[in-house]
Amino acid sequence: MDIKRVAIDAVNETIVLNVVHMDYKGQVAKRINEKMPLATVKGFRKGQVPKDLVEKQYGKAIKQEEVKKVVDLALERFVQSERLNLLGTPLAKENENFDWDAEELTFEYEIGLVPNFEIDLEAKNNIVKYIVTADDKLIDGQVERIQKQFGKAIPQDKVEADSDLTGTFTNEEKGISNTTTISVSVFNKKAGDKFIGKKVGDVVTVSTKGLFEDDHQLMDYLKVSHDDVHGLDIEVNFTIEAINGAELAELNQELFDKLFGEGKVASLEDLKAKIKEDAEAQFAQQADQKLLLDVQDFLIESTKFDLPAAFLKKWLQTVGEKKLSPEEAEVEYARSEKGLRFQLIEGKAMAQSNIQITFEDLKEFTSGAIRQQMAQFGQTNPTEEEVQGIVARVLSNQEEVKRLSEQVVAAKLLDLFKEKANPTTKEVTYEEFIAASYGE
């Protein structure tokens, strides 16, 4: 068998395989002999059919099967021996006039290659690493929420300015139907005034335009997407299902111990410090995620290379349980191209910086994640034996291993980007960070 590569451009090639009779005749003959005792042809008893009739009836199908086996194996070994770094898998070129009786059978396969490119992690950029602080407004608001949450709800007959309402926002046209609890003070004054004096069962209609001080609160209370938030100007109905006032919980040692464990917080100042610490730890995670996305966008934009787009669109039509039409494949390629580009950049960055993921890395990361989850449920001091027992169970699941490995890679890349990309550090409040995150 003769196999060769034919280059089309830097990322597209064709593999051509020429198969001759010697490549498959022995296996075809063996299969014919195996078939003879089982062959049935009208006029002959089973097992007594002449060999030429068996070949005539079954030979072509057997030949095609054996040639396919030979070609598939040869193609696999060729790709390995040539160390081809492929995108997708080889695609057989269709040939409606293929002659199975020819002395030499020629098969052609299209392949898409991973492009060669370089990345410069230290290139000049405008990336910002945000340090998000919890300001007094946020901290005081959280203190009030804690007092309400652990205070005593007092049912009210009608809505007052300081009432908490439980009810459902609806708008049939936009598919909005979300049950929530909201304080009257959260609305703008004009909308809030509409609720004063209302009772359980009443329906209040308000406009979404300017309904809250921050339009992003529409995402929390109406469950609309971020894409729909800005400029959303529709009317929604709020059906009142419960009205409550609140007797605020006293900020005392009993409440502090209930929230944080015995003796860890002893005063309002300690409480505010703890809220600030916890909030800023959470903000740091969000800021890291934004940094990772910003570096990703920068590298995709600044690292130029060609992809075998036409090949990949054709390949997408053939994979998966549901075959895609050319139009569907075009849409799928457009949706996934950015992710594919960063996946290649990510691999290059890891190789270039000699980043490797070990099983110890995975265990350490999983252990930290489990301790964090346990702390959220009040288990602040688990034993090492308890944690490692859970780690072992988690890492016995291959899907979990894959998911956690991706998170370890992301964490290592984040550390690399922080070091190499040299982003500008900027301290902001959470409100300012949200505005920067949404490009406003």
Short mmCIF file of C-alpha atoms in Angstrom, two decimals:
data_model
loop_
_atom_site.label_atom_id
_atom_site.label_comp_id
_atom_site.label_asym_id
_atom_site.label_seq_id
_atom_site.Cartn_x
_atom_site.Cartn_y
_atom_site.Cartn_z
CA MET A 1 0.00 0.00 0.00
CA ASP A 2 1.19 3.47 -0.86
CA ILE A 3 0.24 6.36 1.48
CA LYS A 4 1.12 10.00 1.05
CA ARG A 5 0.16 13.47 2.25
CA VAL A 6 -0.84 16.18 -0.19
CA ALA A 7 -0.61 19.68 1.25
CA ILE A 8 -3.31 22.16 0.31
CA ASP A 9 -2.28 24.96 2.67
CA ALA A 10 -0.82 25.31 6.18
CA VAL A 11 -3.86 23.79 7.91
CA ASN A 12 -5.46 21.60 5.23
CA GLU A 13 -4.12 18.41 3.69
CA THR A 14 -5.34 15.27 1.94
CA ILE A 15 -4.12 11.78 2.78
CA VAL A 16 -4.13 9.51 -0.29
CA LEU A 17 -4.07 5.73 0.12
CA ASN A 18 -3.53 3.41 -2.88
CA VAL A 19 -4.64 -0.13 -2.05
CA VAL A 20 -3.60 -3.05 -4.26
CA HIS A 21 -4.86 -6.65 -4.43
CA MET A 22 -2.02 -7.98 -2.25
CA ASP A 23 -3.17 -5.75 0.65
CA TYR A 24 -6.44 -7.59 1.18
CA LYS A 25 -6.66 -10.77 -0.94
CA GLY A 26 -5.49 -13.13 1.83
CA GLN A 27 -8.13 -11.93 4.28
CA VAL A 28 -10.86 -11.99 1.62
CA ALA A 29 -9.97 -15.59 0.70
CA LYS A 30 -10.07 -16.59 4.38
CA ARG A 31 -13.51 -15.03 4.78
CA ILE A 32 -14.80 -16.82 1.65
CA ASN A 33 -13.59 -20.16 3.01
CA GLU A 34 -15.27 -19.44 6.34
CA LYS A 35 -18.49 -18.59 4.50
CA MET A 36 -18.67 -21.75 2.39
CA PRO A 37 -20.03 -24.14 5.07
CA LEU A 38 -22.75 -21.60 5.89
CA ALA A 39 -23.65 -20.40 2.39
CA THR A 40 -27.12 -21.09 1.03
CA VAL A 41 -27.86 -20.91 -2.70
CA LYS A 42 -31.05 -22.23 -4.27
CA GLY A 43 -30.47 -25.68 -5.80
CA PHE A 44 -27.61 -26.63 -3.46
CA ARG A 45 -27.59 -28.09 -0.02
CA LYS A 46 -26.12 -25.98 2.75
CA GLY A 47 -22.34 -26.41 2.75
CA GLN A 48 -22.29 -27.88 -0.76
CA VAL A 49 -22.34 -24.59 -2.73
CA PRO A 50 -19.44 -24.32 -5.23
CA LYS A 51 -16.77 -21.79 -4.31
CA ASP A 52 -17.28 -19.67 -7.45
CA LEU A 53 -20.96 -19.21 -6.57
CA VAL A 54 -20.09 -18.27 -2.99
CA GLU A 55 -17.62 -15.69 -4.31
CA LYS A 56 -20.22 -14.36 -6.73
CA GLN A 57 -22.88 -13.99 -4.03
CA TYR A 58 -20.78 -12.77 -1.11
CA GLY A 59 -17.42 -11.75 -2.55
CA LYS A 60 -18.09 -8.08 -3.25
CA ALA A 61 -19.47 -7.33 0.22
CA ILE A 62 -16.62 -9.24 1.89
CA LYS A 63 -14.06 -7.42 -0.24
CA GLN A 64 -15.49 -4.03 0.70
CA GLU A 65 -15.50 -4.93 4.40
CA GLU A 66 -11.90 -6.15 4.37
CA VAL A 67 -10.63 -3.23 2.31
CA LYS A 68 -12.28 -0.84 4.79
CA LYS A 69 -10.53 -2.61 7.68
CA VAL A 70 -7.18 -2.37 5.89
CA VAL A 71 -7.69 1.32 5.05
CA ASP A 72 -8.88 2.28 8.54
CA LEU A 73 -5.90 0.59 10.21
CA ALA A 74 -3.41 2.03 7.72
CA LEU A 75 -4.87 5.52 8.15
CA GLU A 76 -4.69 5.31 11.96
CA ARG A 77 -1.07 4.11 11.90
CA PHE A 78 -0.08 6.74 9.34
CA VAL A 79 -1.52 9.57 11.44
CA GLN A 80 0.40 8.24 14.45
CA SER A 81 3.67 7.70 12.60
CA GLU A 82 3.53 11.17 11.03
CA ARG A 83 2.63 12.66 14.43
CA LEU A 84 -0.15 14.66 12.87
CA ASN A 85 -1.87 17.07 15.25
CA LEU A 86 -5.40 16.99 13.91
CA LEU A 87 -8.50 19.07 14.46
CA GLY A 88 -11.47 16.75 14.14
CA THR A 89 -10.97 13.38 12.45
CA PRO A 90 -10.15 12.46 8.83
CA LEU A 91 -13.08 12.80 6.43
CA ALA A 92 -13.38 10.41 3.50
CA LYS A 93 -13.83 12.20 0.17
CA GLU A 94 -16.98 11.02 -1.55
CA ASN A 95 -16.62 9.41 -4.99
CA GLU A 96 -19.88 8.40 -6.62
CA ASN A 97 -18.00 6.69 -9.49
CA PHE A 98 -15.72 4.58 -7.31
CA ASP A 99 -14.74 1.36 -9.12
CA TRP A 100 -14.40 -1.56 -6.72
CA ASP A 101 -13.18 -3.80 -9.57
CA ALA A 102 -10.14 -1.65 -10.34
CA GLU A 103 -6.66 -3.17 -9.88
CA GLU A 104 -5.69 -0.27 -7.63
CA LEU A 105 -8.19 1.29 -5.23
CA THR A 106 -7.56 4.92 -4.29
CA PHE A 107 -9.02 6.48 -1.13
CA GLU A 108 -8.67 10.12 -0.18
CA TYR A 109 -9.21 11.65 3.26
CA GLU A 110 -9.38 15.35 4.11
CA ILE A 111 -7.68 16.41 7.33
CA GLY A 112 -7.52 19.68 9.28
CA LEU A 113 -4.29 20.47 11.11
CA VAL A 114 -3.66 22.39 14.31
CA PRO A 115 -2.03 25.64 13.16
CA ASN A 116 1.48 26.68 14.14
CA PHE A 117 1.56 29.98 16.02
CA GLU A 118 3.29 31.81 18.85
CA ILE A 119 1.76 33.68 21.77
CA ASP A 120 3.18 36.63 23.66
CA LEU A 121 1.79 36.64 27.19
CA GLU A 122 3.76 39.78 28.00
CA ALA A 123 2.47 41.85 25.08
CA LYS A 124 1.32 45.38 25.87
CA ASN A 125 -2.33 45.38 26.88
CA ASN A 126 -5.06 47.35 28.63
CA ILE A 127 -6.08 44.54 30.99
CA VAL A 128 -7.18 45.59 34.47
CA LYS A 129 -6.92 43.46 37.61
CA TYR A 130 -9.69 44.71 39.89
CA ILE A 131 -9.36 44.83 43.67
CA VAL A 132 -13.00 44.98 44.79
CA THR A 133 -13.71 46.51 48.19
CA ALA A 134 -16.83 46.33 50.31
CA ASP A 135 -17.84 49.93 51.07
CA ASP A 136 -19.90 51.17 54.03
CA LYS A 137 -23.12 51.18 51.99
CA LEU A 138 -22.78 47.51 51.13
CA ILE A 139 -21.77 46.51 54.66
CA ASP A 140 -24.60 48.46 56.33
CA GLY A 141 -27.08 46.94 53.89
CA GLN A 142 -25.86 43.45 54.76
CA VAL A 143 -26.18 44.16 58.49
CA GLU A 144 -29.79 45.22 57.94
CA ARG A 145 -30.50 42.10 55.86
CA ILE A 146 -29.11 39.92 58.68
CA GLN A 147 -31.33 41.68 61.21
CA LYS A 148 -34.36 41.17 58.99
CA GLN A 149 -33.50 37.55 58.21
CA PHE A 150 -33.14 36.61 61.88
CA GLY A 151 -35.79 39.01 63.14
CA LYS A 152 -39.45 38.34 63.58
CA ALA A 153 -41.80 38.71 60.62
CA ILE A 154 -44.97 40.56 61.56
CA PRO A 155 -47.93 40.01 59.21
CA GLN A 156 -49.56 43.23 58.05
CA ASP A 157 -53.05 43.86 56.68
CA LYS A 158 -51.86 46.41 54.16
CA VAL A 159 -48.61 47.57 52.60
CA GLU A 160 -46.55 50.22 54.37
CA ALA A 161 -43.34 51.97 53.30
CA ASP A 162 -41.15 49.51 55.23
CA SER A 163 -43.08 46.34 54.29
CA ASP A 164 -41.61 43.20 52.79
CA LEU A 165 -43.77 41.73 50.00
CA THR A 166 -43.93 38.18 48.77
CA GLY A 167 -45.54 37.83 45.37
CA THR A 168 -45.13 37.01 41.70
CA PHE A 169 -43.96 39.23 38.83
CA THR A 170 -45.62 38.29 35.53
CA ASN A 171 -45.58 39.38 31.91
CA GLU A 172 -47.00 36.81 29.53
CA GLU A 173 -45.47 38.28 26.36
CA LYS A 174 -41.93 38.16 27.75
CA GLY A 175 -42.47 34.86 29.55
CA ILE A 176 -41.86 36.42 32.97
CA SER A 177 -43.25 34.55 35.95
CA ASN A 178 -41.11 34.78 39.06
CA THR A 179 -42.10 34.53 42.70
CA THR A 180 -39.90 36.56 45.03
CA THR A 181 -39.75 38.51 48.26
CA ILE A 182 -38.92 42.20 47.94
CA SER A 183 -38.91 45.27 50.18
CA VAL A 184 -41.00 48.24 49.10
CA SER A 185 -37.95 50.43 49.62
CA VAL A 186 -36.11 48.60 46.82
CA PHE A 187 -38.45 50.09 44.19
CA ASN A 188 -38.05 53.64 42.92
CA LYS A 189 -40.33 56.07 44.79
CA LYS A 190 -42.94 56.30 42.04
CA ALA A 191 -43.34 52.50 41.83
CA GLY A 192 -43.10 52.04 45.60
CA ASP A 193 -45.93 54.52 46.20
CA LYS A 194 -48.23 52.34 44.06
CA PHE A 195 -47.99 49.56 46.65
CA ILE A 196 -48.79 51.63 49.74
CA GLY A 197 -52.17 50.62 51.17
CA LYS A 198 -52.55 47.52 48.97
CA LYS A 199 -53.63 44.16 50.42
CA VAL A 200 -52.99 40.46 49.85
CA GLY A 201 -54.48 39.45 46.49
CA ASP A 202 -54.13 42.90 44.93
CA VAL A 203 -52.29 43.20 41.63
CA VAL A 204 -50.00 46.20 41.10
CA THR A 205 -48.79 47.09 37.60
CA VAL A 206 -45.42 48.80 37.28
CA SER A 207 -43.07 49.71 34.45
CA THR A 208 -39.64 48.05 34.32
CA LYS A 209 -38.02 51.26 33.09
CA GLY A 210 -36.23 52.75 36.10
CA LEU A 211 -38.03 50.33 38.42
CA PHE A 212 -34.87 49.90 40.49
CA GLU A 213 -31.85 52.08 41.20
CA ASP A 214 -29.73 49.51 39.34
CA ASP A 215 -31.24 47.91 36.23
CA HIS A 216 -29.33 44.71 36.99
CA GLN A 217 -31.78 44.06 39.83
CA LEU A 218 -34.27 43.10 37.12
CA MET A 219 -32.14 39.97 36.72
CA ASP A 220 -32.64 39.10 40.41
CA TYR A 221 -36.31 39.89 40.84
CA LEU A 222 -37.74 39.21 37.36
CA LYS A 223 -35.19 36.62 36.22
CA VAL A 224 -34.58 38.29 32.87
CA SER A 225 -31.23 37.84 31.14
CA HIS A 226 -28.55 40.51 31.10
CA ASP A 227 -29.09 41.00 27.37
CA ASP A 228 -32.69 42.05 28.10
CA VAL A 229 -31.95 44.32 31.07
CA HIS A 230 -30.95 47.56 29.41
CA GLY A 231 -33.70 49.48 27.74
CA LEU A 232 -36.35 47.00 28.93
CA ASP A 233 -39.52 49.07 28.99
CA ILE A 234 -42.53 46.86 29.61
CA GLU A 235 -45.28 46.64 32.19
CA VAL A 236 -45.25 43.80 34.68
CA ASN A 237 -47.89 42.75 37.17
CA PHE A 238 -47.02 41.98 40.78
CA THR A 239 -49.58 39.84 42.59
CA ILE A 240 -49.26 40.33 46.35
CA GLU A 241 -49.30 37.02 48.23
CA ALA A 242 -47.99 38.07 51.66
CA ILE A 243 -47.25 41.35 53.47
CA ASN A 244 -44.88 41.46 56.41
CA GLY A 245 -43.22 44.02 58.58
CA ALA A 246 -40.11 43.09 60.48
CA GLU A 247 -39.04 43.30 64.05
CA LEU A 248 -35.28 43.52 63.57
CA ALA A 249 -33.14 41.01 65.40
CA GLU A 250 -31.02 42.44 68.18
CA LEU A 251 -27.31 42.53 67.40
CA ASN A 252 -26.18 40.50 70.41
CA GLN A 253 -23.77 37.69 71.22
CA GLU A 254 -26.44 35.02 70.69
CA LEU A 255 -26.95 36.17 67.09
CA PHE A 256 -23.21 36.50 66.46
CA ASP A 257 -22.58 32.97 67.74
CA LYS A 258 -25.42 31.60 65.61
CA LEU A 259 -23.95 33.22 62.50
CA PHE A 260 -20.23 32.63 62.93
CA GLY A 261 -19.63 30.19 65.75
CA GLU A 262 -19.07 30.75 69.43
CA GLY A 263 -16.92 33.74 70.35
CA LYS A 264 -15.69 34.55 66.83
CA VAL A 265 -17.61 37.84 66.62
CA ALA A 266 -18.26 39.94 69.72
CA SER A 267 -19.43 43.37 68.56
CA LEU A 268 -21.00 45.34 65.72
CA GLU A 269 -17.50 46.38 64.65
CA ASP A 270 -16.45 42.70 64.54
CA LEU A 271 -19.59 41.89 62.54
CA LYS A 272 -18.87 44.58 59.97
CA ALA A 273 -15.24 43.45 59.73
CA LYS A 274 -16.38 39.85 59.15
CA ILE A 275 -18.91 40.91 56.51
CA LYS A 276 -16.19 42.94 54.79
CA GLU A 277 -13.74 40.02 54.89
CA ASP A 278 -16.22 37.48 53.53
CA ALA A 279 -17.57 39.83 50.86
CA GLU A 280 -14.13 40.79 49.60
CA ALA A 281 -13.07 37.12 49.44
CA GLN A 282 -16.10 36.46 47.24
CA PHE A 283 -15.40 39.59 45.17
CA ALA A 284 -11.80 38.42 44.67
CA GLN A 285 -13.08 35.24 43.04
CA GLN A 286 -15.33 37.25 40.73
CA ALA A 287 -12.47 39.63 39.90
CA ASP A 288 -10.20 36.68 39.08
CA GLN A 289 -12.86 35.27 36.77
CA LYS A 290 -13.15 38.60 34.98
CA LEU A 291 -9.37 38.83 34.68
CA LEU A 292 -9.27 35.35 33.14
CA LEU A 293 -11.99 36.27 30.62
CA ASP A 294 -10.30 39.59 29.78
CA VAL A 295 -6.94 37.88 29.18
CA GLN A 296 -8.73 35.24 27.12
CA ASP A 297 -10.33 37.91 24.93
CA PHE A 298 -7.02 39.75 24.58
CA LEU A 299 -5.11 36.63 23.54
CA ILE A 300 -7.78 35.58 21.06
CA GLU A 301 -7.72 39.05 19.52
CA SER A 302 -3.93 39.43 19.47
CA THR A 303 -2.91 35.88 18.51
CA LYS A 304 -3.53 35.45 14.81
CA PHE A 305 -3.72 32.07 13.09
CA ASP A 306 -5.85 30.36 10.48
CA LEU A 307 -8.17 27.47 11.24
CA PRO A 308 -9.29 24.88 8.68
CA ALA A 309 -12.77 26.43 8.82
CA ALA A 310 -14.27 24.79 5.72
CA PHE A 311 -13.05 21.36 6.84
CA LEU A 312 -14.36 21.82 10.40
CA LYS A 313 -17.79 22.90 9.17
CA LYS A 314 -17.96 19.79 7.01
CA TRP A 315 -16.71 17.63 9.90
CA LEU A 316 -19.35 19.06 12.26
CA GLN A 317 -22.03 17.71 9.92
CA THR A 318 -20.83 14.15 10.53
CA VAL A 319 -20.27 13.95 14.29
CA GLY A 320 -22.81 13.54 17.04
CA GLU A 321 -25.99 11.51 17.15
CA LYS A 322 -27.89 14.06 15.08
CA LYS A 323 -26.36 14.88 11.71
CA LEU A 324 -26.26 18.60 11.01
CA SER A 325 -27.22 20.36 7.81
CA PRO A 326 -24.63 22.69 6.24
CA GLU A 327 -26.59 25.65 7.64
CA GLU A 328 -26.68 24.14 11.15
CA ALA A 329 -22.96 23.35 10.98
CA GLU A 330 -22.25 26.96 10.00
CA VAL A 331 -24.12 28.16 13.09
CA GLU A 332 -22.38 25.62 15.34
CA TYR A 333 -18.95 26.60 14.03
CA ALA A 334 -19.62 30.29 14.63
CA ARG A 335 -20.74 29.45 18.17
CA SER A 336 -17.70 27.34 19.01
CA GLU A 337 -14.87 29.04 17.08
CA LYS A 338 -13.85 31.39 19.89
CA GLY A 339 -13.71 28.52 22.38
CA LEU A 340 -11.64 26.41 19.97
CA ARG A 341 -9.18 29.26 19.43
CA PHE A 342 -8.68 29.75 23.16
CA GLN A 343 -8.36 26.01 23.70
CA LEU A 344 -5.42 26.01 21.27
CA ILE A 345 -3.94 29.14 22.87
CA GLU A 346 -4.39 27.59 26.31
CA GLY A 347 -2.52 24.46 25.24
CA LYS A 348 0.28 26.54 23.75
CA ALA A 349 0.55 28.66 26.93
CA MET A 350 0.78 25.56 29.10
CA ALA A 351 3.42 23.95 26.87
CA GLN A 352 5.36 27.19 26.52
CA SER A 353 5.44 27.67 30.31
CA ASN A 354 5.88 23.96 31.06
CA ILE A 355 2.65 23.80 33.09
CA GLN A 356 1.63 20.26 33.98
CA ILE A 357 -1.27 18.89 36.00
CA THR A 358 -0.37 16.14 38.47
CA PHE A 359 -2.69 13.93 40.48
CA GLU A 360 -1.38 15.65 43.62
CA ASP A 361 -2.48 19.00 42.16
CA LEU A 362 -5.93 17.53 41.59
CA LYS A 363 -6.15 16.09 45.11
CA GLU A 364 -5.03 19.36 46.71
CA PHE A 365 -7.52 21.41 44.68
CA THR A 366 -10.37 18.98 45.43
CA SER A 367 -9.52 18.99 49.14
CA GLY A 368 -9.68 22.78 49.24
CA ALA A 369 -13.00 22.85 47.39
CA ILE A 370 -14.50 20.28 49.77
CA ARG A 371 -13.35 22.18 52.88
CA GLN A 372 -14.91 25.34 51.45
CA GLN A 373 -18.21 23.56 50.80
CA MET A 374 -18.23 22.01 54.27
CA ALA A 375 -17.61 25.42 55.86
CA GLN A 376 -20.66 26.80 54.06
CA PHE A 377 -22.74 24.17 55.86
CA GLY A 378 -21.23 24.94 59.27
CA GLN A 379 -18.52 22.24 59.31
CA THR A 380 -15.57 24.53 59.89
CA ASN A 381 -13.12 22.01 61.37
CA PRO A 382 -13.41 18.66 59.55
CA THR A 383 -10.69 16.09 60.19
CA GLU A 384 -8.14 15.29 57.48
CA GLU A 385 -9.51 11.74 57.38
CA GLU A 386 -13.05 13.00 56.67
CA VAL A 387 -11.86 15.30 53.89
CA GLN A 388 -9.64 12.72 52.22
CA GLY A 389 -12.44 10.15 52.33
CA ILE A 390 -14.66 12.53 50.37
CA VAL A 391 -11.77 13.37 48.00
CA ALA A 392 -11.31 9.66 47.21
CA ARG A 393 -15.01 9.23 46.43
CA VAL A 394 -15.13 12.35 44.24
CA LEU A 395 -12.02 11.38 42.26
CA SER A 396 -13.38 7.89 41.58
CA ASN A 397 -15.90 9.56 39.24
CA GLN A 398 -14.33 10.23 35.83
CA GLU A 399 -16.76 13.04 35.03
CA GLU A 400 -15.79 14.80 38.26
CA VAL A 401 -12.11 14.26 37.52
CA LYS A 402 -12.55 15.92 34.13
CA ARG A 403 -14.51 18.85 35.59
CA LEU A 404 -12.05 19.43 38.43
CA SER A 405 -9.05 19.07 36.10
CA GLU A 406 -10.41 21.89 33.99
CA GLN A 407 -10.69 24.05 37.11
CA VAL A 408 -7.09 23.23 38.10
CA VAL A 409 -5.91 24.21 34.62
CA ALA A 410 -7.87 27.48 34.85
CA ALA A 411 -6.31 28.23 38.26
CA LYS A 412 -2.78 27.58 37.01
CA LEU A 413 -3.36 29.67 33.90
CA LEU A 414 -4.76 32.48 36.03
CA ASP A 415 -1.57 32.50 38.11
CA LEU A 416 0.47 32.52 34.90
CA PHE A 417 -1.54 35.39 33.40
CA LYS A 418 -1.25 37.43 36.61
CA GLU A 419 2.52 37.05 36.43
CA LYS A 420 3.11 37.46 32.69
CA ALA A 421 0.34 39.75 31.46
CA ASN A 422 1.23 42.39 34.07
CA PRO A 423 -2.30 43.84 34.31
CA THR A 424 -2.96 47.28 35.75
CA THR A 425 -4.33 47.06 39.31
CA LYS A 426 -7.40 49.16 40.11
CA GLU A 427 -9.32 49.37 43.40
CA VAL A 428 -13.10 49.75 42.99
CA THR A 429 -16.33 49.31 44.90
CA TYR A 430 -18.57 46.39 44.03
CA GLU A 431 -20.98 48.69 42.17
CA GLU A 432 -18.10 50.04 40.10
CA PHE A 433 -16.89 46.48 39.42
CA ILE A 434 -20.34 45.43 38.19
CA ALA A 435 -20.44 48.44 35.89
CA ALA A 436 -17.00 47.58 34.52
CA SER A 437 -17.93 43.92 34.10
CA TYR A 438 -20.93 44.72 31.95
CA GLY A 439 -19.09 47.38 29.94
CA GLU A 440 -21.14 50.27 31.23
#
